[in-house]
Amino acid sequence: MPTRTDVAIVGAGPAGLLLAHLLQREGIGVVVLEAKSREYLETSPHRIRAGVMEWGTREILVQAGLGEGLLQNGYEHQGIYLAHAGELHRIDFPSLAEGWRIWVYGQQYQVRDMIARFLEEGGEILFEHEVVGLADLTTAPKVRYRTPEGQEGELEAMFVVGADGSHSRARSFVPGLLLKQTTYPFAWLGILAETAPAAEELIYASHERGFALFSMRSPNLARNYLQVSPEENPDDWPEERIWEELNLRLGGVARVEPGPLLEKSLTPHRAFVAEPMQYGRFFLVGDAAHVVPPTGAKGMNLAVADAVALFQALWAFYKKGEEEGLRRYTQTCLDHVWQGEFFSYWMTHLLHAQPDPFQEGLRRAHLAQVLSSEALKRFLAENYTGRRTTGRWVRSLA
Ligand code: DHB
């Protein structure tokens, strides 16, 4: 059992694994502690997350040497469709966002790839190790954990990283963090089904009955979502009702053929930002630091941007003795974090039917503007592909 390392990372998700891999490549010591089992992370349907990578996220993963799976099994998309009032409107990314586009590859697959790669290269992940306390974070940090056998242990580290998701256990041991949060009166009922996707690219459908999203994992695996109330019970949605509702909300622009359901789950929308994202020698990355509503699929992209930002600050510390990057970590990240929050908020409100008739009137006016304005389509494309926001992190890695 390791008792000492340079950087202890709590959580084996996209942010934690990318950071761990980048540090290890530079010869900086790292240990990852993960509360769940490897099998759970790789196969549990509860772990299914979005499947859209910004072009910059794809580039970062490829440059880091973590792109083999995504390049082999993912798909380039050059645009998305907005569906409204029985018409399809295409947003063409390359022409609107200076060549930027997106890559479709499930987050869960990417996590599986990164675990395999990190372990192959001799990395250490303590699976089923639950963090039960953090101590001395401003001086000589210690991570207290419980093993799967129920024994307690302690890991000393120069730095500790909380990368353990929105319900972060690590975050709960850190004083002085303020959660700025809001609520959204929406939830998504999501399904993964063995059937052809509705179209060759994603369709975001605005409909008076509620928003619907038509995504995919492959040419025969469709990933679809329906806007429902956060109080909705998924059991009230038998398969036939889901397919009927999906096709109704498509408004005739395309059709989805029913196929066997592999998963069904309810995701209430929420959003928060933890500020600051650091305390002493402790740093937050990814969902542990901030959560966005799912519209626009920004979550993993923000997590990757945080991981690169923290990697660069730690690299400067270990290789050049500079502390300024670490001191400024929160400030560095809050720019892309709030841009991500803003775009997710914007796209959510653009597309989700509002219970309040006045709000719904505003929303439709907003949508009419977007569908008829080159400038607003450009805004959408630049943010969706990440060109204007997280994009700068690709350039910084090169
Ligand atoms: C997916 C999820 C999203 O939130 C989104 O905006 C696009 C795609 C997905 O799961 O494929």
mmCIF file of N, CA, C and O in Angstrom, residues 252-348:
data_model
loop_
_atom_site.group_PDB
_atom_site.id
_atom_site.type_symbol
_atom_site.label_atom_id
_atom_site.label_comp_id
_atom_site.label_asym_id
_atom_site.label_seq_id
_atom_site.Cartn_x
_atom_site.Cartn_y
_atom_site.Cartn_z
ATOM 1 N N GLY A 252 -42.457 15.327 -37.115
ATOM 2 C CA GLY A 252 -42.491 14.899 -38.510
ATOM 3 C C GLY A 252 -41.196 15.125 -39.282
ATOM 4 O O GLY A 252 -41.100 14.723 -40.436
ATOM 5 N N VAL A 253 -40.172 15.729 -38.651
ATOM 6 C CA VAL A 253 -38.941 15.984 -39.413
ATOM 7 C C VAL A 253 -38.104 14.723 -39.591
ATOM 8 O O VAL A 253 -37.229 14.660 -40.451
ATOM 9 N N ALA A 254 -38.342 13.723 -38.748
ATOM 10 C CA ALA A 254 -37.641 12.435 -38.836
ATOM 11 C C ALA A 254 -38.453 11.448 -38.003
ATOM 12 O O ALA A 254 -39.475 11.838 -37.419
ATOM 13 N N ARG A 255 -38.004 10.194 -37.963
ATOM 14 C CA ARG A 255 -38.692 9.196 -37.154
ATOM 15 C C ARG A 255 -37.681 8.333 -36.430
ATOM 16 O O ARG A 255 -36.602 8.061 -36.967
ATOM 17 N N VAL A 256 -38.009 7.912 -35.200
ATOM 18 C CA VAL A 256 -37.194 6.889 -34.549
ATOM 19 C C VAL A 256 -37.999 5.609 -34.481
ATOM 20 O O VAL A 256 -39.181 5.622 -34.108
ATOM 21 N N GLU A 257 -37.388 4.506 -34.888
ATOM 22 C CA GLU A 257 -38.051 3.206 -34.822
ATOM 23 C C GLU A 257 -37.770 2.601 -33.448
ATOM 24 O O GLU A 257 -36.619 2.584 -33.006
ATOM 25 N N PRO A 258 -38.815 2.106 -32.786
ATOM 26 C CA PRO A 258 -38.598 1.478 -31.480
ATOM 27 C C PRO A 258 -37.587 0.330 -31.571
ATOM 28 O O PRO A 258 -37.524 -0.361 -32.581
ATOM 29 N N GLY A 259 -36.783 0.185 -30.534
ATOM 30 C CA GLY A 259 -35.822 -0.912 -30.445
ATOM 31 C C GLY A 259 -35.646 -1.245 -28.977
ATOM 32 O O GLY A 259 -36.076 -0.474 -28.113
ATOM 33 N N PRO A 260 -35.001 -2.381 -28.672
ATOM 34 C CA PRO A 260 -34.838 -2.799 -27.272
ATOM 35 C C PRO A 260 -34.138 -1.724 -26.429
ATOM 36 O O PRO A 260 -33.107 -1.196 -26.831
ATOM 37 N N LEU A 261 -34.715 -1.411 -25.266
ATOM 38 C CA LEU A 261 -34.119 -0.419 -24.348
ATOM 39 C C LEU A 261 -33.007 -1.071 -23.539
ATOM 40 O O LEU A 261 -33.209 -2.107 -22.933
ATOM 41 N N LEU A 262 -31.840 -0.443 -23.530
ATOM 42 C CA LEU A 262 -30.731 -0.956 -22.722
ATOM 43 C C LEU A 262 -30.637 -0.187 -21.408
ATOM 44 O O LEU A 262 -30.011 -0.635 -20.455
ATOM 45 N N GLU A 263 -31.242 0.993 -21.393
ATOM 46 C CA GLU A 263 -31.166 1.801 -20.186
ATOM 47 C C GLU A 263 -32.273 2.836 -20.204
ATOM 48 O O GLU A 263 -32.698 3.296 -21.275
ATOM 49 N N LYS A 264 -32.729 3.208 -18.992
ATOM 50 C CA LYS A 264 -33.718 4.287 -18.867
ATOM 51 C C LYS A 264 -33.432 4.986 -17.551
ATOM 52 O O LYS A 264 -33.306 4.320 -16.524
ATOM 53 N N SER A 265 -33.276 6.306 -17.569
ATOM 54 C CA SER A 265 -32.992 6.980 -16.298
ATOM 55 C C SER A 265 -33.449 8.429 -16.325
ATOM 56 O O SER A 265 -33.624 9.033 -17.383
ATOM 57 N N LEU A 266 -33.649 8.965 -15.131
ATOM 58 C CA LEU A 266 -34.105 10.349 -14.978
ATOM 59 C C LEU A 266 -32.942 11.202 -14.467
ATOM 60 O O LEU A 266 -32.291 10.850 -13.493
ATOM 61 N N THR A 267 -32.681 12.312 -15.137
ATOM 62 C CA THR A 267 -31.619 13.233 -14.720
ATOM 63 C C THR A 267 -32.203 14.613 -14.447
ATOM 64 O O THR A 267 -32.498 15.347 -15.386
ATOM 65 N N PRO A 268 -32.397 14.970 -13.172
ATOM 66 C CA PRO A 268 -32.851 16.339 -12.885
ATOM 67 C C PRO A 268 -31.739 17.323 -13.236
ATOM 68 O O PRO A 268 -30.565 17.013 -13.069
ATOM 69 N N HIS A 269 -32.110 18.473 -13.742
ATOM 70 C CA HIS A 269 -31.092 19.474 -14.073
ATOM 71 C C HIS A 269 -30.667 20.216 -12.818
ATOM 72 O O HIS A 269 -31.501 20.588 -12.017
ATOM 73 N N ARG A 270 -29.381 20.457 -12.701
ATOM 74 C CA ARG A 270 -28.925 21.330 -11.630
ATOM 75 C C ARG A 270 -27.647 22.017 -12.055
ATOM 76 O O ARG A 270 -27.024 21.646 -13.057
ATOM 77 N N ALA A 271 -27.262 22.999 -11.283
ATOM 78 C CA ALA A 271 -26.037 23.727 -11.625
ATOM 79 C C ALA A 271 -25.475 24.370 -10.366
ATOM 80 O O ALA A 271 -26.214 24.873 -9.523
ATOM 81 N N PHE A 272 -24.149 24.290 -10.222
ATOM 82 C CA PHE A 272 -23.463 25.041 -9.167
ATOM 83 C C PHE A 272 -22.015 25.287 -9.573
ATOM 84 O O PHE A 272 -21.489 24.606 -10.457
ATOM 85 N N VAL A 273 -21.424 26.254 -8.926
ATOM 86 C CA VAL A 273 -19.984 26.495 -9.061
ATOM 87 C C VAL A 273 -19.430 26.653 -7.653
ATOM 88 O O VAL A 273 -19.968 27.429 -6.865
ATOM 89 N N ALA A 274 -18.381 25.898 -7.329
ATOM 90 C CA ALA A 274 -17.722 26.031 -6.028
ATOM 91 C C ALA A 274 -16.617 27.070 -6.163
ATOM 92 O O ALA A 274 -15.783 26.985 -7.057
ATOM 93 N N GLU A 275 -16.649 28.051 -5.286
ATOM 94 C CA GLU A 275 -15.589 29.065 -5.310
ATOM 95 C C GLU A 275 -15.055 29.273 -3.894
ATOM 96 O O GLU A 275 -15.843 29.337 -2.969
ATOM 97 N N PRO A 276 -13.750 29.395 -3.757
ATOM 98 C CA PRO A 276 -12.739 29.146 -4.783
ATOM 99 C C PRO A 276 -12.624 27.649 -5.074
ATOM 100 O O PRO A 276 -13.196 26.838 -4.344
ATOM 101 N N MET A 277 -11.902 27.290 -6.114
ATOM 102 C CA MET A 277 -11.738 25.882 -6.471
ATOM 103 C C MET A 277 -10.488 25.299 -5.810
ATOM 104 O O MET A 277 -9.949 24.304 -6.258
ATOM 105 N N GLN A 278 -10.018 25.948 -4.746
ATOM 106 C CA GLN A 278 -8.802 25.467 -4.089
ATOM 107 C C GLN A 278 -8.777 25.927 -2.638
ATOM 108 O O GLN A 278 -9.484 26.863 -2.248
ATOM 109 N N TYR A 279 -7.958 25.229 -1.852
ATOM 110 C CA TYR A 279 -7.758 25.576 -0.451
ATOM 111 C C TYR A 279 -6.397 25.018 -0.040
ATOM 112 O O TYR A 279 -6.211 23.797 -0.058
ATOM 113 N N GLY A 280 -5.462 25.874 0.262
ATOM 114 C CA GLY A 280 -4.121 25.382 0.608
ATOM 115 C C GLY A 280 -3.552 24.552 -0.532
ATOM 116 O O GLY A 280 -3.409 25.022 -1.660
ATOM 117 N N ARG A 281 -3.265 23.285 -0.218
ATOM 118 C CA ARG A 281 -2.698 22.382 -1.229
ATOM 119 C C ARG A 281 -3.752 21.440 -1.802
ATOM 120 O O ARG A 281 -3.438 20.351 -2.294
ATOM 121 N N PHE A 282 -5.002 21.875 -1.715
ATOM 122 C CA PHE A 282 -6.126 21.076 -2.238
ATOM 123 C C PHE A 282 -6.752 21.796 -3.430
ATOM 124 O O PHE A 282 -6.960 23.004 -3.396
ATOM 125 N N PHE A 283 -7.082 21.021 -4.481
ATOM 126 C CA PHE A 283 -7.682 21.600 -5.691
ATOM 127 C C PHE A 283 -8.865 20.760 -6.154
ATOM 128 O O PHE A 283 -8.824 19.532 -6.086
ATOM 129 N N LEU A 284 -9.904 21.450 -6.636
ATOM 130 C CA LEU A 284 -11.073 20.761 -7.192
ATOM 131 C C LEU A 284 -11.000 20.784 -8.716
ATOM 132 O O LEU A 284 -10.628 21.796 -9.311
ATOM 133 N N VAL A 285 -11.408 19.673 -9.349
ATOM 134 C CA VAL A 285 -11.512 19.645 -10.814
ATOM 135 C C VAL A 285 -12.834 18.989 -11.229
ATOM 136 O O VAL A 285 -13.359 18.130 -10.521
ATOM 137 N N GLY A 286 -13.348 19.386 -12.371
ATOM 138 C CA GLY A 286 -14.522 18.742 -12.969
ATOM 139 C C GLY A 286 -15.793 18.928 -12.149
ATOM 140 O O GLY A 286 -15.980 19.956 -11.487
ATOM 141 N N ASP A 287 -16.668 17.926 -12.203
ATOM 142 C CA ASP A 287 -17.971 18.018 -11.542
ATOM 143 C C ASP A 287 -17.886 18.284 -10.040
ATOM 144 O O ASP A 287 -18.840 18.780 -9.450
ATOM 145 N N ALA A 288 -16.784 17.934 -9.412
ATOM 146 C CA ALA A 288 -16.641 18.223 -7.980
ATOM 147 C C ALA A 288 -16.636 19.739 -7.760
ATOM 148 O O ALA A 288 -17.024 20.228 -6.706
ATOM 149 N N ALA A 289 -16.222 20.492 -8.781
ATOM 150 C CA ALA A 289 -16.119 21.948 -8.674
ATOM 151 C C ALA A 289 -17.314 22.669 -9.288
ATOM 152 O O ALA A 289 -17.645 23.781 -8.897
ATOM 153 N N HIS A 290 -17.934 22.034 -10.286
ATOM 154 C CA HIS A 290 -19.023 22.725 -10.984
ATOM 155 C C HIS A 290 -19.864 21.731 -11.769
ATOM 156 O O HIS A 290 -19.342 20.787 -12.335
ATOM 157 N N VAL A 291 -21.162 21.985 -11.793
ATOM 158 C CA VAL A 291 -22.081 21.131 -12.545
ATOM 159 C C VAL A 291 -22.913 22.023 -13.452
ATOM 160 O O VAL A 291 -23.287 23.138 -13.070
ATOM 161 N N VAL A 292 -23.164 21.555 -14.673
ATOM 162 C CA VAL A 292 -24.012 22.284 -15.626
ATOM 163 C C VAL A 292 -25.227 21.427 -15.960
ATOM 164 O O VAL A 292 -25.142 20.206 -15.890
ATOM 165 N N PRO A 293 -26.354 22.048 -16.360
ATOM 166 C CA PRO A 293 -27.437 21.236 -16.901
ATOM 167 C C PRO A 293 -26.951 20.598 -18.208
ATOM 168 O O PRO A 293 -26.038 21.141 -18.840
ATOM 169 N N PRO A 294 -27.525 19.453 -18.613
ATOM 170 C CA PRO A 294 -26.893 18.663 -19.674
ATOM 171 C C PRO A 294 -26.989 19.238 -21.082
ATOM 172 O O PRO A 294 -26.207 18.834 -21.945
ATOM 173 N N THR A 295 -27.898 20.155 -21.347
ATOM 174 C CA THR A 295 -28.090 20.645 -22.713
ATOM 175 C C THR A 295 -26.798 21.254 -23.260
ATOM 176 O O THR A 295 -26.305 22.243 -22.703
ATOM 177 N N GLY A 296 -26.276 20.689 -24.325
ATOM 178 C CA GLY A 296 -25.031 21.172 -24.890
ATOM 179 C C GLY A 296 -23.838 20.319 -24.506
ATOM 180 O O GLY A 296 -22.749 20.515 -25.037
ATOM 181 N N ALA A 297 -24.034 19.394 -23.544
ATOM 182 C CA ALA A 297 -23.012 18.398 -23.190
ATOM 183 C C ALA A 297 -21.672 19.011 -22.796
ATOM 184 O O ALA A 297 -20.622 18.603 -23.253
ATOM 185 N N LYS A 298 -21.711 19.999 -21.911
ATOM 186 C CA LYS A 298 -20.467 20.690 -21.550
ATOM 187 C C LYS A 298 -19.689 20.013 -20.424
ATOM 188 O O LYS A 298 -18.506 20.293 -20.227
ATOM 189 N N GLY A 299 -20.326 19.157 -19.630
ATOM 190 C CA GLY A 299 -19.727 18.643 -18.392
ATOM 191 C C GLY A 299 -18.316 18.092 -18.549
ATOM 192 O O GLY A 299 -17.376 18.573 -17.914
ATOM 193 N N MET A 300 -18.152 17.079 -19.398
ATOM 194 C CA MET A 300 -16.834 16.467 -19.528
ATOM 195 C C MET A 300 -15.827 17.430 -20.150
ATOM 196 O O MET A 300 -14.640 17.401 -19.824
ATOM 197 N N ASN A 301 -16.290 18.293 -21.030
ATOM 198 C CA ASN A 301 -15.378 19.245 -21.670
ATOM 199 C C ASN A 301 -14.787 20.226 -20.652
ATOM 200 O O ASN A 301 -13.611 20.560 -20.707
ATOM 201 N N LEU A 302 -15.624 20.652 -19.700
ATOM 202 C CA LEU A 302 -15.116 21.538 -18.647
ATOM 203 C C LEU A 302 -14.149 20.785 -17.737
ATOM 204 O O LEU A 302 -13.136 21.330 -17.287
ATOM 205 N N ALA A 303 -14.466 19.514 -17.485
ATOM 206 C CA ALA A 303 -13.599 18.694 -16.620
ATOM 207 C C ALA A 303 -12.211 18.556 -17.246
ATOM 208 O O ALA A 303 -11.184 18.654 -16.565
ATOM 209 N N VAL A 304 -12.171 18.347 -18.550
ATOM 210 C CA VAL A 304 -10.888 18.204 -19.257
ATOM 211 C C VAL A 304 -10.107 19.521 -19.215
ATOM 212 O O VAL A 304 -8.893 19.533 -18.993
ATOM 213 N N ALA A 305 -10.811 20.630 -19.385
ATOM 214 C CA ALA A 305 -10.136 21.940 -19.322
ATOM 215 C C ALA A 305 -9.529 22.174 -17.933
ATOM 216 O O ALA A 305 -8.380 22.621 -17.819
ATOM 217 N N ASP A 306 -10.274 21.857 -16.877
ATOM 218 C CA ASP A 306 -9.730 21.997 -15.503
ATOM 219 C C ASP A 306 -8.475 21.140 -15.335
ATOM 220 O O ASP A 306 -7.477 21.587 -14.758
ATOM 221 N N ALA A 307 -8.567 19.901 -15.816
ATOM 222 C CA ALA A 307 -7.446 18.964 -15.617
ATOM 223 C C ALA A 307 -6.187 19.488 -16.305
ATOM 224 O O ALA A 307 -5.089 19.417 -15.738
ATOM 225 N N VAL A 308 -6.341 20.038 -17.495
ATOM 226 C CA VAL A 308 -5.174 20.574 -18.203
ATOM 227 C C VAL A 308 -4.633 21.801 -17.466
ATOM 228 O O VAL A 308 -3.421 21.965 -17.293
ATOM 229 N N ALA A 309 -5.526 22.664 -16.998
ATOM 230 C CA ALA A 309 -5.103 23.869 -16.270
ATOM 231 C C ALA A 309 -4.318 23.489 -15.013
ATOM 232 O O ALA A 309 -3.259 24.049 -14.723
ATOM 233 N N LEU A 310 -4.830 22.515 -14.267
ATOM 234 C CA LEU A 310 -4.140 22.125 -13.027
ATOM 235 C C LEU A 310 -2.830 21.404 -13.353
ATOM 236 O O LEU A 310 -1.817 21.606 -12.672
ATOM 237 N N PHE A 311 -2.844 20.591 -14.401
ATOM 238 C CA PHE A 311 -1.597 19.926 -14.813
ATOM 239 C C PHE A 311 -0.512 20.964 -15.096
ATOM 240 O O PHE A 311 0.625 20.823 -14.655
ATOM 241 N N GLN A 312 -0.873 22.006 -15.826
ATOM 242 C CA GLN A 312 0.150 22.996 -16.176
ATOM 243 C C GLN A 312 0.684 23.718 -14.943
ATOM 244 O O GLN A 312 1.879 24.004 -14.853
ATOM 245 N N ALA A 313 -0.195 23.990 -13.991
ATOM 246 C CA ALA A 313 0.247 24.661 -12.764
ATOM 247 C C ALA A 313 1.150 23.733 -11.942
ATOM 248 O O ALA A 313 2.168 24.165 -11.391
ATOM 249 N N LEU A 314 0.791 22.446 -11.863
ATOM 250 C CA LEU A 314 1.612 21.492 -11.105
ATOM 251 C C LEU A 314 2.947 21.259 -11.817
ATOM 252 O O LEU A 314 4.000 21.142 -11.175
ATOM 253 N N TRP A 315 2.897 21.206 -13.128
ATOM 254 C CA TRP A 315 4.135 21.018 -13.909
ATOM 255 C C TRP A 315 5.110 22.169 -13.637
ATOM 256 O O TRP A 315 6.297 21.954 -13.398
ATOM 257 N N ALA A 316 4.586 23.395 -13.673
ATOM 258 C CA ALA A 316 5.442 24.562 -13.432
ATOM 259 C C ALA A 316 6.023 24.520 -12.023
ATOM 260 O O ALA A 316 7.166 24.924 -11.789
ATOM 261 N N PHE A 317 5.251 23.998 -11.079
ATOM 262 C CA PHE A 317 5.743 23.874 -9.699
ATOM 263 C C PHE A 317 6.866 22.835 -9.617
ATOM 264 O O PHE A 317 7.939 23.100 -9.088
ATOM 265 N N TYR A 318 6.620 21.656 -10.175
ATOM 266 C CA TYR A 318 7.616 20.573 -10.043
ATOM 267 C C TYR A 318 8.835 20.785 -10.919
ATOM 268 O O TYR A 318 9.942 20.408 -10.544
ATOM 269 N N LYS A 319 8.637 21.363 -12.103
ATOM 270 C CA LYS A 319 9.777 21.449 -13.028
ATOM 271 C C LYS A 319 10.521 22.770 -12.942
ATOM 272 O O LYS A 319 11.667 22.865 -13.350
ATOM 273 N N LYS A 320 9.816 23.823 -12.484
ATOM 274 C CA LYS A 320 10.479 25.129 -12.476
ATOM 275 C C LYS A 320 10.417 25.817 -11.119
ATOM 276 O O LYS A 320 10.870 26.958 -10.989
ATOM 277 N N GLY A 321 9.779 25.159 -10.163
ATOM 278 C CA GLY A 321 9.673 25.754 -8.836
ATOM 279 C C GLY A 321 8.741 26.955 -8.755
ATOM 280 O O GLY A 321 8.802 27.742 -7.811
ATOM 281 N N GLU A 322 7.865 27.112 -9.753
ATOM 282 C CA GLU A 322 6.963 28.270 -9.745
ATOM 283 C C GLU A 322 5.648 27.957 -9.027
ATOM 284 O O GLU A 322 5.038 26.930 -9.296
ATOM 285 N N GLU A 323 5.211 28.852 -8.172
ATOM 286 C CA GLU A 323 3.969 28.622 -7.431
ATOM 287 C C GLU A 323 2.815 29.491 -7.922
ATOM 288 O O GLU A 323 1.671 29.300 -7.520
ATOM 289 N N GLU A 324 3.158 30.432 -8.797
ATOM 290 C CA GLU A 324 2.160 31.405 -9.231
ATOM 291 C C GLU A 324 0.950 30.726 -9.911
ATOM 292 O O GLU A 324 -0.202 31.084 -9.683
ATOM 293 N N GLY A 325 1.225 29.746 -10.760
ATOM 294 C CA GLY A 325 0.157 29.036 -11.464
ATOM 295 C C GLY A 325 -0.791 28.354 -10.494
ATOM 296 O O GLY A 325 -2.013 28.364 -10.696
ATOM 297 N N LEU A 326 -0.255 27.772 -9.452
ATOM 298 C CA LEU A 326 -1.105 27.116 -8.454
ATOM 299 C C LEU A 326 -1.934 28.148 -7.698
ATOM 300 O O LEU A 326 -3.115 27.954 -7.453
ATOM 301 N N ARG A 327 -1.277 29.259 -7.348
ATOM 302 C CA ARG A 327 -1.997 30.324 -6.631
ATOM 303 C C ARG A 327 -3.167 30.844 -7.451
ATOM 304 O O ARG A 327 -4.214 31.169 -6.928
ATOM 305 N N ARG A 328 -2.951 30.917 -8.783
ATOM 306 C CA ARG A 328 -3.962 31.511 -9.653
ATOM 307 C C ARG A 328 -4.931 30.499 -10.252
ATOM 308 O O ARG A 328 -5.720 30.823 -11.130
ATOM 309 N N TYR A 329 -4.884 29.228 -9.800
ATOM 310 C CA TYR A 329 -5.649 28.163 -10.447
ATOM 311 C C TYR A 329 -7.157 28.494 -10.546
ATOM 312 O O TYR A 329 -7.766 28.389 -11.606
ATOM 313 N N THR A 330 -7.755 28.931 -9.452
ATOM 314 C CA THR A 330 -9.190 29.234 -9.464
ATOM 315 C C THR A 330 -9.516 30.300 -10.502
ATOM 316 O O THR A 330 -10.411 30.142 -11.334
ATOM 317 N N GLN A 331 -8.737 31.362 -10.456
ATOM 318 C CA GLN A 331 -8.947 32.475 -11.380
ATOM 319 C C GLN A 331 -8.814 32.013 -12.830
ATOM 320 O O GLN A 331 -9.573 32.429 -13.698
ATOM 321 N N THR A 332 -7.840 31.150 -13.071
ATOM 322 C CA THR A 332 -7.611 30.635 -14.420
ATOM 323 C C THR A 332 -8.828 29.846 -14.905
ATOM 324 O O THR A 332 -9.258 29.969 -16.049
ATOM 325 N N CYS A 333 -9.391 29.030 -14.025
ATOM 326 C CA CYS A 333 -10.496 28.147 -14.429
ATOM 327 C C CYS A 333 -11.839 28.858 -14.497
ATOM 328 O O CYS A 333 -12.694 28.497 -15.303
ATOM 329 N N LEU A 334 -12.041 29.837 -13.619
ATOM 330 C CA LEU A 334 -13.393 30.405 -13.537
ATOM 331 C C LEU A 334 -13.848 31.010 -14.858
ATOM 332 O O LEU A 334 -15.036 31.072 -15.140
ATOM 333 N N ASP A 335 -12.912 31.406 -15.673
ATOM 334 C CA ASP A 335 -13.294 31.927 -16.984
ATOM 335 C C ASP A 335 -14.025 30.847 -17.795
ATOM 336 O O ASP A 335 -15.184 31.015 -18.164
ATOM 337 N N HIS A 336 -13.397 29.697 -18.051
ATOM 338 C CA HIS A 336 -14.100 28.685 -18.855
ATOM 339 C C HIS A 336 -15.289 28.082 -18.095
ATOM 340 O O HIS A 336 -16.287 27.716 -18.703
ATOM 341 N N VAL A 337 -15.180 28.010 -16.776
ATOM 342 C CA VAL A 337 -16.289 27.443 -15.984
ATOM 343 C C VAL A 337 -17.561 28.272 -16.163
ATOM 344 O O VAL A 337 -18.630 27.746 -16.485
ATOM 345 N N TRP A 338 -17.436 29.587 -16.004
ATOM 346 C CA TRP A 338 -18.646 30.423 -16.117
ATOM 347 C C TRP A 338 -19.115 30.552 -17.563
ATOM 348 O O TRP A 338 -20.315 30.685 -17.825
ATOM 349 N N GLN A 339 -18.176 30.480 -18.518
ATOM 350 C CA GLN A 339 -18.622 30.440 -19.919
ATOM 351 C C GLN A 339 -19.437 29.173 -20.166
ATOM 352 O O GLN A 339 -20.454 29.202 -20.870
ATOM 353 N N GLY A 340 -18.998 28.061 -19.588
ATOM 354 C CA GLY A 340 -19.731 26.791 -19.739
ATOM 355 C C GLY A 340 -21.091 26.854 -19.055
ATOM 356 O O GLY A 340 -22.097 26.381 -19.596
ATOM 357 N N GLU A 341 -21.131 27.446 -17.867
ATOM 358 C CA GLU A 341 -22.414 27.605 -17.163
ATOM 359 C C GLU A 341 -23.360 28.477 -17.994
ATOM 360 O O GLU A 341 -24.550 28.186 -18.129
ATOM 361 N N PHE A 342 -22.795 29.542 -18.532
ATOM 362 C CA PHE A 342 -23.642 30.464 -19.291
ATOM 363 C C PHE A 342 -24.195 29.799 -20.542
ATOM 364 O O PHE A 342 -25.392 29.878 -20.824
ATOM 365 N N PHE A 343 -23.360 29.114 -21.297
ATOM 366 C CA PHE A 343 -23.847 28.497 -22.529
ATOM 367 C C PHE A 343 -24.866 27.392 -22.230
ATOM 368 O O PHE A 343 -25.890 27.271 -22.923
ATOM 369 N N SER A 344 -24.626 26.608 -21.189
ATOM 370 C CA SER A 344 -25.567 25.539 -20.835
ATOM 371 C C SER A 344 -26.918 26.134 -20.428
ATOM 372 O O SER A 344 -27.980 25.614 -20.771
ATOM 373 N N TYR A 345 -26.855 27.226 -19.682
ATOM 374 C CA TYR A 345 -28.060 27.959 -19.274
ATOM 375 C C TYR A 345 -28.793 28.481 -20.506
ATOM 376 O O TYR A 345 -30.006 28.332 -20.660
ATOM 377 N N TRP A 346 -28.024 29.072 -21.417
ATOM 378 C CA TRP A 346 -28.600 29.677 -22.627
ATOM 379 C C TRP A 346 -29.289 28.620 -23.470
ATOM 380 O O TRP A 346 -30.435 28.789 -23.895
ATOM 381 N N MET A 347 -28.625 27.507 -23.677
ATOM 382 C CA MET A 347 -29.181 26.483 -24.560
ATOM 383 C C MET A 347 -30.361 25.766 -23.897
ATOM 384 O O MET A 347 -31.336 25.409 -24.556
ATOM 385 N N THR A 348 -30.283 25.589 -22.592
ATOM 386 C CA THR A 348 -31.401 24.985 -21.861
ATOM 387 C C THR A 348 -32.641 25.859 -22.001
ATOM 388 O O THR A 348 -33.734 25.378 -22.328
#
